[in-house]
Amino acid sequence: MPTLPRILLVDDEERFRTNLQKMLAAQGFEVTAVDSGERALEEMARQLYDVVLLDMRMPAMSGLEALAAMKKSHPDAEVIMLTGHASVDTAREIIRLGIEAFRRRDPQKVNIPDHQSVALAGFSTEAIVGALSKVDKEDPLKPLIDNIVAGNISGVCLFAGCNNVRITQDENYLVMAKELARENVLLLATGCGAGAFARHGLLTSEATNQYAGDGLKAVFTAVGQAAGLNAPLPLVLHMGSCVDNARAVQLAVAVANRLGVDVDKLPVVASAPEATTEKAVSIGTYAVAAGLPTHLGVIPPVLGSPLVAQVLTQDIKNLFGGYFIVEPDPVTASQKLLGAIRERRAGLGL
Ligand code: SF4
């Protein structure tokens, strides 16, 4: 499992320091607590911390002085200031220190590749149905359903979500897309994850030829030819931003209605392999509530509430049929999603 952030807590008030340390440790964080800015700087020289919680008012070195020193020695340090005496001037000073530290960041660590990729993007629900209607004008969903039933398309996976600095950028997306496509899973993508596929050439017909299983390749080639592409559809169909996931669910609902079942019976899954923001938690919960087994490559920031954690990881399946799969390893995650797809196919007698 991914490790939680290592925290350095800096506060001169012993009772507050001890209580906060206990509360954070109870949530699984590794916390080192010190009582002064000087001790904090010594600690930071000794080992790396993901986050520093820094009290503003301390007797010797103030929080602002400590922040200035930290930003000088560790420009990338994430520091959260704690104070019961906030003022606009102090906030301005903190922002100024952050901007100065940004300028001091090591440019060697910034990698903007000189590389261009081709991407065939922007498949709305209507565009996908439109392409399918070139195969069957009267009943556009029929080719999709027939190929799911025949097993040429084993299932559907919607990739959504962000990049996360804790994971080598794009890696989980790429590994999982190739693993699933090889098993004839039709891939949809929204949000920054779709950007990952665009950067690495997976929104192309060439990627379909290179990575799709035989069944998926045959279907995408037939639909691409019928739609006038003279090539297969791209390996991953980009459906918009991360708030456009309703488009994929709309398609799933249309298929479910045709089959006469609920969405939570379909071989449709979702994945946010590099999720990072709070918005991603709500989007993931939406996918689960829609009935989809939903993979997360990182632990979402929900552990602060035992009730929320329990509902999201245990109770939710009984409520909606969908559930979360938290798995950091992309190959294992692909296997788990394929397992969920096979289970649902078996449930439909396929
Ligand atoms: S929540 Fe933000 S970072 Fe994540 S996919 Fe959406 S836009 Fe990108």
mmCIF file of N, CA and C and ligand atoms in Angstrom, residues 160-164 173 190-194 241-243 245 274-281 283, ligand 1:
data_model
loop_
_atom_site.group_PDB
_atom_site.id
_atom_site.type_symbol
_atom_site.label_atom_id
_atom_site.label_comp_id
_atom_site.label_asym_id
_atom_site.label_seq_id
_atom_site.Cartn_x
_atom_site.Cartn_y
_atom_site.Cartn_z
ATOM 1 N N ALA A 160 -10.609 7.837 -15.353
ATOM 2 C CA ALA A 160 -10.862 9.239 -15.024
ATOM 3 C C ALA A 160 -9.846 9.665 -13.975
ATOM 4 N N GLY A 161 -9.700 10.959 -13.831
ATOM 5 C CA GLY A 161 -8.895 11.439 -12.713
ATOM 6 C C GLY A 161 -7.588 12.061 -13.103
ATOM 7 N N CYS A 162 -6.803 12.273 -12.071
ATOM 8 C CA CYS A 162 -5.699 13.222 -12.092
ATOM 9 C C CYS A 162 -4.362 12.507 -12.315
ATOM 10 N N ASN A 163 -3.288 13.293 -12.244
ATOM 11 C CA ASN A 163 -1.957 12.763 -11.992
ATOM 12 C C ASN A 163 -1.639 13.035 -10.528
ATOM 13 N N ASN A 164 -0.741 12.233 -9.971
ATOM 14 C CA ASN A 164 -0.414 12.351 -8.550
ATOM 15 C C ASN A 164 1.106 12.321 -8.402
ATOM 16 N N TYR A 173 -1.584 4.825 -15.748
ATOM 17 C CA TYR A 173 -2.531 4.873 -16.863
ATOM 18 C C TYR A 173 -2.048 3.977 -18.006
ATOM 19 N N THR A 190 -11.534 10.350 -19.411
ATOM 20 C CA THR A 190 -11.882 11.758 -19.207
ATOM 21 C C THR A 190 -10.798 12.400 -18.340
ATOM 22 N N GLY A 191 -10.830 13.716 -18.282
ATOM 23 C CA GLY A 191 -9.994 14.443 -17.330
ATOM 24 C C GLY A 191 -8.508 14.390 -17.651
ATOM 25 N N CYS A 192 -7.706 14.627 -16.622
ATOM 26 C CA CYS A 192 -6.263 14.683 -16.826
ATOM 27 C C CYS A 192 -5.714 13.320 -17.230
ATOM 28 N N GLY A 193 -6.441 12.252 -16.883
ATOM 29 C CA GLY A 193 -6.019 10.920 -17.330
ATOM 30 C C GLY A 193 -6.038 10.822 -18.845
ATOM 31 N N ALA A 194 -7.018 11.471 -19.470
ATOM 32 C CA ALA A 194 -7.061 11.462 -20.938
ATOM 33 C C ALA A 194 -5.831 12.181 -21.490
ATOM 34 N N SER A 241 -13.739 16.279 -20.133
ATOM 35 C CA SER A 241 -13.035 16.588 -18.893
ATOM 36 C C SER A 241 -13.511 15.658 -17.786
ATOM 37 N N CYS A 242 -12.918 15.825 -16.596
ATOM 38 C CA CYS A 242 -13.271 14.885 -15.512
ATOM 39 C C CYS A 242 -14.677 15.123 -14.991
ATOM 40 N N VAL A 243 -15.317 16.214 -15.394
ATOM 41 C CA VAL A 243 -16.726 16.371 -15.014
ATOM 42 C C VAL A 243 -17.657 15.910 -16.138
ATOM 43 N N ASN A 245 -17.869 12.679 -16.888
ATOM 44 C CA ASN A 245 -18.053 11.236 -16.713
ATOM 45 C C ASN A 245 -19.501 10.824 -16.907
ATOM 46 N N GLU A 274 -4.313 7.486 -10.685
ATOM 47 C CA GLU A 274 -3.393 8.465 -10.095
ATOM 48 C C GLU A 274 -4.191 9.611 -9.461
ATOM 49 N N ALA A 275 -5.332 9.274 -8.862
ATOM 50 C CA ALA A 275 -6.225 10.315 -8.315
ATOM 51 C C ALA A 275 -5.522 11.125 -7.241
ATOM 52 N N THR A 276 -5.846 12.403 -7.175
ATOM 53 C CA THR A 276 -5.195 13.214 -6.142
ATOM 54 C C THR A 276 -6.112 14.210 -5.454
ATOM 55 N N THR A 277 -7.083 14.777 -6.126
ATOM 56 C CA THR A 277 -7.796 15.899 -5.506
ATOM 57 C C THR A 277 -9.092 15.464 -4.833
ATOM 58 N N GLU A 278 -9.620 16.359 -3.996
ATOM 59 C CA GLU A 278 -10.897 16.082 -3.321
ATOM 60 C C GLU A 278 -12.000 15.885 -4.350
ATOM 61 N N LYS A 279 -11.890 16.635 -5.462
ATOM 62 C CA LYS A 279 -12.911 16.499 -6.510
ATOM 63 C C LYS A 279 -12.922 15.063 -7.047
ATOM 64 N N ALA A 280 -11.736 14.454 -7.104
ATOM 65 C CA ALA A 280 -11.657 13.078 -7.591
ATOM 66 C C ALA A 280 -12.393 12.123 -6.656
ATOM 67 N N VAL A 281 -12.383 12.427 -5.345
ATOM 68 C CA VAL A 281 -13.121 11.573 -4.398
ATOM 69 C C VAL A 281 -14.610 11.617 -4.714
ATOM 70 N N ILE A 283 -15.985 12.416 -7.569
ATOM 71 C CA ILE A 283 -16.241 11.791 -8.875
ATOM 72 C C ILE A 283 -16.195 10.265 -8.743
HETATM 73 S S1 SF4 B 1 -9.914 16.653 -10.426
HETATM 74 FE FE1 SF4 B 1 -8.504 18.185 -11.239
HETATM 75 S S2 SF4 B 1 -6.526 17.138 -11.441
HETATM 76 FE FE2 SF4 B 1 -8.140 15.569 -11.217
HETATM 77 S S3 SF4 B 1 -8.735 15.022 -13.304
HETATM 78 FE FE3 SF4 B 1 -10.105 16.640 -12.655
HETATM 79 S S4 SF4 B 1 -9.130 18.536 -13.395
HETATM 80 FE FE4 SF4 B 1 -7.578 16.920 -13.422
#
